[in-house]
């Protein structure tokens, strides 16, 4: 197979972790006889510095020509600390999602046996947790209009808007995933208060009978937030709107014990995008201490969800698990043991892939 991907390293640690993911992707392609072609483009703060635009037209055109997009991270303190900045890196991310039609964000949440002690939650709560969060990505408060501040600056407003089409397509995506897993969908909303949530619940109740072999339940978002901490094993596939999903998926990351371990995929109308859930970690830029595993596992998701190459993705997961068990990890999860550099972790996993005999 020919894999034609757009590579967007982004800001901060993005280029460092992307390099490792690309090296491992190349090794996997060589092992299985695939042809890999890719081209890099700018997005985020680096694109603002170079062009004034966080998502330049050239970057969008490259993404549209590609079969999948591998994305690093965006963000820079000079924008975070300036609430009056007119152009921000995050605007590029939102525009990219909208223009590529990236409507469903998929975040697997799982535990790694060798790292259960790293979670701030008790081991008996998180052990065996394995669920998927599916977040609607192109609607809701992040995109609703009007949005802004009054002329005197003392009033701010955001508008939450959802259409039937936006809700239906992400619910069908959730049921598709549940059919391949433990056949349970949990719809998270705030239907007792918010009108858009009542529309979510109504449409979910209409769609559920189309999947009679899949259990459907409903949770208010505040209850779901508690259940993630108290009983994470109760979830299989969780689906929710944009803002709730943003918050809940970051909360769920504590189950694994490190943001540096969780990948994500965004399913789109034109192409799909694969990225780690952590930020650009600007304090670590250039120090070779960033954890590359979430970026590498995002490449595994790319093989699986972007190209339907399940064995290739499984090999990357096997290699990552082997590195964890061998203690070849960066300082954030070294737990007092030897801390390896970003490139050393990447090279170890790359060599594991090259030595692998299927």
GROMACS .gro file of C-alpha atoms in nm:
model
  358
    1UNK     CA    1   0.000   0.000   0.000
    2UNK     CA    2   0.105   0.359  -0.064
    3UNK     CA    3   0.073   0.581   0.244
    4UNK     CA    4   0.054   0.949   0.150
    5UNK     CA    5   0.048   1.161   0.465
    6UNK     CA    6   0.072   1.527   0.561
    7UNK     CA    7   0.307   1.592   0.852
    8UNK     CA    8   0.238   1.894   1.075
    9UNK     CA    9   0.497   1.900   1.356
   10UNK     CA   10   0.368   2.229   1.500
   11UNK     CA   11   0.519   2.407   1.798
   12UNK     CA   12   0.721   2.332   2.110
   13UNK     CA   13   0.809   1.965   2.141
   14UNK     CA   14   0.608   1.883   1.830
   15UNK     CA   15   0.906   1.853   1.592
   16UNK     CA   16   1.104   1.637   1.838
   17UNK     CA   17   0.831   1.380   1.899
   18UNK     CA   18   0.720   1.386   1.536
   19UNK     CA   19   1.067   1.285   1.423
   20UNK     CA   20   1.049   0.970   1.635
   21UNK     CA   21   0.698   0.884   1.513
   22UNK     CA   22   0.809   0.923   1.151
   23UNK     CA   23   1.115   0.705   1.203
   24UNK     CA   24   0.897   0.430   1.348
   25UNK     CA   25   0.633   0.474   1.078
   26UNK     CA   26   0.905   0.433   0.816
   27UNK     CA   27   1.037   0.119   0.988
   28UNK     CA   28   0.687  -0.033   0.997
   29UNK     CA   29   0.629   0.049   0.630
   30UNK     CA   30   0.960  -0.112   0.537
   31UNK     CA   31   0.878  -0.420   0.745
   32UNK     CA   32   0.538  -0.470   0.576
   33UNK     CA   33   0.633  -0.357   0.225
   34UNK     CA   34   0.440  -0.029   0.214
   35UNK     CA   35   0.555   0.286   0.036
   36UNK     CA   36   0.555   0.593   0.259
   37UNK     CA   37   0.547   0.943   0.114
   38UNK     CA   38   0.502   1.253   0.325
   39UNK     CA   39   0.545   1.627   0.317
   40UNK     CA   40   0.573   1.869   0.611
   41UNK     CA   41   0.383   2.195   0.656
   42UNK     CA   42   0.346   2.465   0.921
   43UNK     CA   43   0.061   2.513   1.168
   44UNK     CA   44   0.023   2.704   1.494
   45UNK     CA   45   0.257   2.964   1.642
   46UNK     CA   46   0.538   2.885   1.398
   47UNK     CA   47   0.299   2.949   1.109
   48UNK     CA   48   0.189   3.280   1.263
   49UNK     CA   49   0.553   3.386   1.292
   50UNK     CA   50   0.624   3.291   0.931
   51UNK     CA   51   0.302   3.391   0.756
   52UNK     CA   52   0.071   3.566   1.003
   53UNK     CA   53  -0.177   3.278   0.969
   54UNK     CA   54  -0.194   2.980   1.211
   55UNK     CA   55  -0.335   2.756   0.935
   56UNK     CA   56  -0.198   2.876   0.600
   57UNK     CA   57  -0.374   2.790   0.274
   58UNK     CA   58  -0.072   2.583   0.167
   59UNK     CA   59  -0.107   2.367   0.477
   60UNK     CA   60  -0.477   2.312   0.413
   61UNK     CA   61  -0.415   2.219   0.050
   62UNK     CA   62  -0.152   1.964   0.155
   63UNK     CA   63  -0.393   1.809   0.407
   64UNK     CA   64  -0.666   1.785   0.143
   65UNK     CA   65  -0.428   1.602  -0.093
   66UNK     CA   66  -0.320   1.354   0.174
   67UNK     CA   67  -0.473   1.026   0.286
   68UNK     CA   68  -0.403   1.105   0.653
   69UNK     CA   69  -0.256   1.385   0.865
   70UNK     CA   70  -0.003   1.327   1.143
   71UNK     CA   71  -0.010   1.625   1.379
   72UNK     CA   72   0.220   1.720   1.667
   73UNK     CA   73   0.114   2.005   1.895
   74UNK     CA   74   0.049   2.379   1.887
   75UNK     CA   75   0.079   2.666   2.131
   76UNK     CA   76   0.328   2.919   2.267
   77UNK     CA   77   0.341   3.117   2.594
   78UNK     CA   78   0.358   3.450   2.414
   79UNK     CA   79   0.001   3.389   2.297
   80UNK     CA   80  -0.119   3.218   2.615
   81UNK     CA   81  -0.014   3.520   2.821
   82UNK     CA   82  -0.169   3.779   2.590
   83UNK     CA   83  -0.550   3.775   2.618
   84UNK     CA   84  -0.570   4.056   2.363
   85UNK     CA   85  -0.386   3.869   2.086
   86UNK     CA   86  -0.597   3.890   1.769
   87UNK     CA   87  -0.441   3.584   1.606
   88UNK     CA   88  -0.379   3.272   1.815
   89UNK     CA   89  -0.239   2.924   1.738
   90UNK     CA   90  -0.560   2.759   1.860
   91UNK     CA   91  -0.757   2.944   1.592
   92UNK     CA   92  -0.560   2.746   1.336
   93UNK     CA   93  -0.649   2.418   1.505
   94UNK     CA   94  -1.019   2.502   1.513
   95UNK     CA   95  -1.014   2.615   1.151
   96UNK     CA   96  -0.832   2.299   1.046
   97UNK     CA   97  -1.096   2.086   1.216
   98UNK     CA   98  -1.376   2.279   1.050
   99UNK     CA   99  -1.228   2.293   0.699
  100UNK     CA  100  -1.124   1.927   0.698
  101UNK     CA  101  -1.460   1.824   0.842
  102UNK     CA  102  -1.297   1.653   1.142
  103UNK     CA  103  -1.624   1.585   1.316
  104UNK     CA  104  -1.537   1.300   1.556
  105UNK     CA  105  -1.242   1.288   1.795
  106UNK     CA  106  -1.155   0.940   1.921
  107UNK     CA  107  -0.950   0.910   2.239
  108UNK     CA  108  -0.874   0.562   2.372
  109UNK     CA  109  -0.825   0.549   2.749
  110UNK     CA  110  -0.640   0.247   2.876
  111UNK     CA  111  -0.398   0.140   3.144
  112UNK     CA  112  -0.048   0.002   3.100
  113UNK     CA  113   0.024  -0.270   3.359
  114UNK     CA  114   0.376  -0.144   3.426
  115UNK     CA  115   0.250   0.210   3.492
  116UNK     CA  116  -0.063   0.162   3.702
  117UNK     CA  117   0.125   0.302   4.002
  118UNK     CA  118   0.171   0.631   3.815
  119UNK     CA  119  -0.201   0.709   3.823
  120UNK     CA  120  -0.309   0.933   4.112
  121UNK     CA  121  -0.610   0.700   4.146
  122UNK     CA  122  -0.599   0.375   4.342
  123UNK     CA  123  -0.478   0.075   4.146
  124UNK     CA  124  -0.795  -0.122   4.218
  125UNK     CA  125  -0.999   0.155   4.050
  126UNK     CA  126  -0.799   0.193   3.730
  127UNK     CA  127  -0.667  -0.157   3.668
  128UNK     CA  128  -0.835  -0.297   3.360
  129UNK     CA  129  -0.993   0.033   3.256
  130UNK     CA  130  -1.035   0.037   2.879
  131UNK     CA  131  -1.279   0.271   2.710
  132UNK     CA  132  -1.306   0.513   2.419
  133UNK     CA  133  -1.418   0.875   2.438
  134UNK     CA  134  -1.579   1.005   2.119
  135UNK     CA  135  -1.609   1.383   2.116
  136UNK     CA  136  -1.801   1.585   1.860
  137UNK     CA  137  -1.546   1.824   1.717
  138UNK     CA  138  -1.693   2.082   1.481
  139UNK     CA  139  -2.000   2.216   1.660
  140UNK     CA  140  -2.102   2.351   1.998
  141UNK     CA  141  -1.972   2.652   2.185
  142UNK     CA  142  -1.629   2.655   2.017
  143UNK     CA  143  -1.787   2.736   1.682
  144UNK     CA  144  -2.124   2.892   1.769
  145UNK     CA  145  -2.194   3.252   1.673
  146UNK     CA  146  -2.234   3.520   1.797
  147UNK     CA  147  -1.925   3.509   2.012
  148UNK     CA  148  -1.730   3.798   2.160
  149UNK     CA  149  -1.723   4.079   2.413
  150UNK     CA  150  -1.917   4.398   2.455
  151UNK     CA  151  -1.761   4.731   2.359
  152UNK     CA  152  -1.685   4.818   2.721
  153UNK     CA  153  -1.521   4.476   2.768
  154UNK     CA  154  -1.728   4.391   3.075
  155UNK     CA  155  -1.955   4.134   2.914
  156UNK     CA  156  -1.853   3.825   2.717
  157UNK     CA  157  -2.073   3.576   2.535
  158UNK     CA  158  -2.046   3.240   2.359
  159UNK     CA  159  -2.322   3.061   2.171
  160UNK     CA  160  -2.371   2.684   2.175
  161UNK     CA  161  -2.529   2.559   1.852
  162UNK     CA  162  -2.589   2.203   1.728
  163UNK     CA  163  -2.769   2.067   1.424
  164UNK     CA  164  -2.931   1.728   1.382
  165UNK     CA  165  -2.676   1.629   1.117
  166UNK     CA  166  -2.380   1.706   1.345
  167UNK     CA  167  -2.526   1.502   1.628
  168UNK     CA  168  -2.640   1.207   1.416
  169UNK     CA  169  -2.307   1.148   1.245
  170UNK     CA  170  -2.105   1.137   1.568
  171UNK     CA  171  -2.363   0.912   1.738
  172UNK     CA  172  -2.345   0.666   1.450
  173UNK     CA  173  -1.966   0.674   1.484
  174UNK     CA  174  -1.998   0.587   1.853
  175UNK     CA  175  -2.227   0.291   1.780
  176UNK     CA  176  -1.987   0.170   1.511
  177UNK     CA  177  -1.707   0.159   1.767
  178UNK     CA  178  -1.924  -0.004   2.031
  179UNK     CA  179  -2.017  -0.281   1.787
  180UNK     CA  180  -1.647  -0.368   1.764
  181UNK     CA  181  -1.598  -0.354   2.141
  182UNK     CA  182  -1.818  -0.446   2.441
  183UNK     CA  183  -2.144  -0.315   2.289
  184UNK     CA  184  -2.224  -0.029   2.525
  185UNK     CA  185  -2.268   0.343   2.445
  186UNK     CA  186  -2.292   0.610   2.714
  187UNK     CA  187  -2.433   0.942   2.593
  188UNK     CA  188  -2.315   1.232   2.809
  189UNK     CA  189  -2.517   1.555   2.815
  190UNK     CA  190  -2.676   1.816   3.042
  191UNK     CA  191  -3.031   1.767   2.919
  192UNK     CA  192  -3.186   1.886   3.246
  193UNK     CA  193  -3.054   2.239   3.182
  194UNK     CA  194  -2.927   2.297   2.826
  195UNK     CA  195  -3.142   2.303   2.511
  196UNK     CA  196  -2.870   2.160   2.284
  197UNK     CA  197  -2.828   1.869   2.526
  198UNK     CA  198  -3.201   1.797   2.504
  199UNK     CA  199  -3.162   1.774   2.127
  200UNK     CA  200  -2.866   1.537   2.176
  201UNK     CA  201  -3.072   1.314   2.403
  202UNK     CA  202  -3.375   1.317   2.173
  203UNK     CA  203  -3.168   1.215   1.869
  204UNK     CA  204  -2.979   0.950   2.066
  205UNK     CA  205  -3.312   0.799   2.176
  206UNK     CA  206  -3.422   0.793   1.811
  207UNK     CA  207  -3.100   0.628   1.690
  208UNK     CA  208  -3.054   0.370   1.966
  209UNK     CA  209  -3.323   0.129   1.833
  210UNK     CA  210  -3.124   0.101   1.509
  211UNK     CA  211  -2.859  -0.082   1.716
  212UNK     CA  212  -3.064  -0.334   1.919
  213UNK     CA  213  -2.763  -0.540   2.023
  214UNK     CA  214  -2.591  -0.237   2.181
  215UNK     CA  215  -2.679  -0.111   2.529
  216UNK     CA  216  -2.739   0.264   2.552
  217UNK     CA  217  -2.735   0.468   2.872
  218UNK     CA  218  -2.736   0.838   2.949
  219UNK     CA  219  -2.541   1.040   3.205
  220UNK     CA  220  -2.542   1.407   3.292
  221UNK     CA  221  -2.193   1.547   3.245
  222UNK     CA  222  -2.135   1.613   3.617
  223UNK     CA  223  -2.228   1.254   3.700
  224UNK     CA  224  -2.006   1.128   3.418
  225UNK     CA  225  -1.713   1.329   3.557
  226UNK     CA  226  -1.754   1.154   3.892
  227UNK     CA  227  -1.800   0.810   3.737
  228UNK     CA  228  -1.477   0.841   3.536
  229UNK     CA  229  -1.289   0.868   3.865
  230UNK     CA  230  -1.498   0.634   4.077
  231UNK     CA  231  -1.574   0.355   3.829
  232UNK     CA  232  -1.381   0.391   3.501
  233UNK     CA  233  -1.434   0.025   3.413
  234UNK     CA  234  -1.807   0.093   3.375
  235UNK     CA  235  -1.748   0.270   3.042
  236UNK     CA  236  -1.704   0.118   2.698
  237UNK     CA  237  -1.777   0.395   2.445
  238UNK     CA  238  -1.859   0.743   2.574
  239UNK     CA  239  -1.994   1.002   2.328
  240UNK     CA  240  -2.056   1.369   2.398
  241UNK     CA  241  -2.052   1.724   2.264
  242UNK     CA  242  -1.745   1.938   2.200
  243UNK     CA  243  -1.696   2.130   2.526
  244UNK     CA  244  -1.790   1.841   2.755
  245UNK     CA  245  -1.566   1.608   2.558
  246UNK     CA  246  -1.271   1.844   2.581
  247UNK     CA  247  -1.293   1.848   2.961
  248UNK     CA  248  -1.381   1.483   3.022
  249UNK     CA  249  -1.108   1.341   2.800
  250UNK     CA  250  -0.840   1.541   2.981
  251UNK     CA  251  -0.985   1.423   3.312
  252UNK     CA  252  -0.974   1.064   3.187
  253UNK     CA  253  -0.602   1.097   3.111
  254UNK     CA  254  -0.522   1.060   3.483
  255UNK     CA  255  -0.633   0.697   3.459
  256UNK     CA  256  -0.329   0.620   3.246
  257UNK     CA  257  -0.105   0.829   3.468
  258UNK     CA  258   0.049   1.054   3.205
  259UNK     CA  259  -0.071   1.282   2.927
  260UNK     CA  260   0.239   1.167   2.741
  261UNK     CA  261   0.086   0.825   2.678
  262UNK     CA  262  -0.248   0.902   2.516
  263UNK     CA  263  -0.302   0.929   2.140
  264UNK     CA  264  -0.613   1.042   1.954
  265UNK     CA  265  -0.770   1.026   1.611
  266UNK     CA  266  -1.005   1.273   1.445
  267UNK     CA  267  -1.228   1.120   1.178
  268UNK     CA  268  -1.308   1.359   0.895
  269UNK     CA  269  -1.514   1.412   0.584
  270UNK     CA  270  -1.205   1.477   0.368
  271UNK     CA  271  -0.924   1.306   0.558
  272UNK     CA  272  -0.844   1.196   0.914
  273UNK     CA  273  -0.595   1.341   1.161
  274UNK     CA  274  -0.390   1.169   1.430
  275UNK     CA  275  -0.233   1.349   1.725
  276UNK     CA  276  -0.125   1.312   2.089
  277UNK     CA  277  -0.362   1.472   2.340
  278UNK     CA  278  -0.090   1.666   2.524
  279UNK     CA  279   0.011   2.021   2.444
  280UNK     CA  280   0.327   2.175   2.303
  281UNK     CA  281   0.513   2.172   2.641
  282UNK     CA  282   0.726   2.477   2.548
  283UNK     CA  283   0.938   2.449   2.863
  284UNK     CA  284   1.089   2.127   2.727
  285UNK     CA  285   1.152   2.246   2.372
  286UNK     CA  286   1.492   2.140   2.246
  287UNK     CA  287   1.587   1.955   2.565
  288UNK     CA  288   1.511   1.603   2.436
  289UNK     CA  289   1.316   1.514   2.749
  290UNK     CA  290   0.963   1.503   2.603
  291UNK     CA  291   0.776   1.174   2.609
  292UNK     CA  292   0.725   1.062   2.245
  293UNK     CA  293   0.496   0.767   2.321
  294UNK     CA  294   0.162   0.942   2.263
  295UNK     CA  295   0.289   1.066   1.927
  296UNK     CA  296   0.414   0.718   1.839
  297UNK     CA  297   0.083   0.562   1.945
  298UNK     CA  298  -0.093   0.822   1.729
  299UNK     CA  299   0.098   0.676   1.437
  300UNK     CA  300  -0.040   0.335   1.540
  301UNK     CA  301  -0.393   0.479   1.525
  302UNK     CA  302  -0.310   0.618   1.181
  303UNK     CA  303  -0.226   0.272   1.051
  304UNK     CA  304  -0.545   0.129   1.206
  305UNK     CA  305  -0.809   0.397   1.147
  306UNK     CA  306  -0.651   0.581   0.855
  307UNK     CA  307  -0.543   0.283   0.645
  308UNK     CA  308  -0.714  -0.020   0.803
  309UNK     CA  309  -0.374  -0.179   0.862
  310UNK     CA  310  -0.442  -0.343   1.197
  311UNK     CA  311  -0.133  -0.563   1.221
  312UNK     CA  312   0.095  -0.265   1.162
  313UNK     CA  313  -0.074  -0.067   1.440
  314UNK     CA  314  -0.057  -0.366   1.672
  315UNK     CA  315   0.318  -0.396   1.615
  316UNK     CA  316   0.370  -0.035   1.727
  317UNK     CA  317   0.163  -0.099   2.040
  318UNK     CA  318   0.366  -0.412   2.113
  319UNK     CA  319   0.689  -0.215   2.074
  320UNK     CA  320   0.565   0.064   2.305
  321UNK     CA  321   0.457  -0.188   2.570
  322UNK     CA  322   0.796  -0.355   2.545
  323UNK     CA  323   0.974  -0.022   2.599
  324UNK     CA  324   0.762   0.045   2.908
  325UNK     CA  325   0.832  -0.298   3.051
  326UNK     CA  326   1.203  -0.255   2.982
  327UNK     CA  327   1.205   0.083   3.155
  328UNK     CA  328   1.314   0.267   2.841
  329UNK     CA  329   1.115   0.581   2.921
  330UNK     CA  330   1.157   0.956   2.953
  331UNK     CA  331   1.191   1.139   3.283
  332UNK     CA  332   0.819   1.203   3.333
  333UNK     CA  333   0.753   0.832   3.397
  334UNK     CA  334   1.102   0.711   3.493
  335UNK     CA  335   0.991   0.699   3.860
  336UNK     CA  336   1.344   0.737   3.996
  337UNK     CA  337   1.500   0.500   3.745
  338UNK     CA  338   1.713   0.587   3.445
  339UNK     CA  339   1.556   0.858   3.231
  340UNK     CA  340   1.612   0.821   2.857
  341UNK     CA  341   1.614   1.104   2.607
  342UNK     CA  342   1.331   1.149   2.359
  343UNK     CA  343   1.540   1.019   2.069
  344UNK     CA  344   1.669   0.724   2.274
  345UNK     CA  345   1.313   0.603   2.343
  346UNK     CA  346   1.229   0.647   1.976
  347UNK     CA  347   1.540   0.461   1.860
  348UNK     CA  348   1.471   0.171   2.100
  349UNK     CA  349   1.117   0.129   1.965
  350UNK     CA  350   1.238   0.165   1.605
  351UNK     CA  351   1.493  -0.113   1.658
  352UNK     CA  352   1.226  -0.334   1.817
  353UNK     CA  353   1.015  -0.293   1.502
  354UNK     CA  354   1.312  -0.373   1.277
  355UNK     CA  355   1.396  -0.689   1.475
  356UNK     CA  356   1.034  -0.809   1.488
  357UNK     CA  357   0.957  -1.136   1.314
  358UNK     CA  358   0.586  -1.189   1.249
   0.00000   0.00000   0.00000
